[in-house]
Amino acid sequence: MSRRIVAVTGAGGFVGRALTEGFAALGWWVIALDVAFDNGREDVSLERGMIRRVTCDLADGVPALPGMPGAEPSVDLVVHAAWVTTEPDLLGVTPEEYRALNLRPLEQVLEYVAATRPPAFVFLSSSGVFAAGDGSDGLTDADEPTGSSPYAEAKRVGEAMTFAAAPDHGTAVYVVRLGYLFGPDEVARPTRERVSLVAQWVAAVRAGRPLEVRADDPAREWTYAPDLAAAVERLVDGPAPARPVHLGSPHVIRDVEVAALIAAGRPDTAIV
């Protein structure tokens, strides 16, 4: 049986790493691209799949991708997970520079996809494209996003760029908006300064601190990052819709409920 090959950008980050490891566990050959990896550049052979890491700056273009043993040289799927989520002022850049940091790599990846024509391309967007007032009683697929933060604006432009590129080649194009993500091995880094609330609360419990919950106690789609690869695999095996897909968990739970689950192992932990 021939192996399927997926190229994942931003593979050194939280979401990209979860996708990389998830696809490999499903039996894919994975080409992982990023400017840096926390655990080095060594290839990883797993029971079912394999991960080959490529260090590169996508703003300079997509490099020649390595071949895989016993597999065709072409890539079956490209997933663009690379993104800078840290706010521009914390990075010390202007909103315009922040936009370029994110959209220039996407532009290069779209050019690569147009030139090589893989069967499928996935651009990972976010429910963060929405503003607080979008949706009358919770968000639905019918609601149009109006988020105006630098992050939201850049993601919205990225969605439009992806759909605009679709007619130029035979690749099935998917824009996927992710929900509120959490998972193992979350660490803060310059490109993702804030970790999830779950990671914050686990660290607080371990340090004996109270768990801080927002006063408005929002309900969120709590999506476990290691589940994403299997969900994306199922998605790209079906037809590509002409609008963004909201790929979120059915577990819609308020912050205080999740904090209480985490605090349950330490009865003396306060939730404030």
Coordinates of C-alpha atoms in Angstrom, one line a residue, residues 110-117 169:
L110 CA 0.1 29.1 -2.0
E111 CA 2.6 29.6 -4.8
Y112 CA 4.1 26.2 -4.0
V113 CA 0.7 24.6 -4.0
A114 CA -0.2 26.2 -7.4
A115 CA 3.1 25.0 -8.8
T116 CA 3.0 21.4 -7.5
R117 CA -0.8 20.9 -7.4
H169 CA -5.3 24.9 -10.0

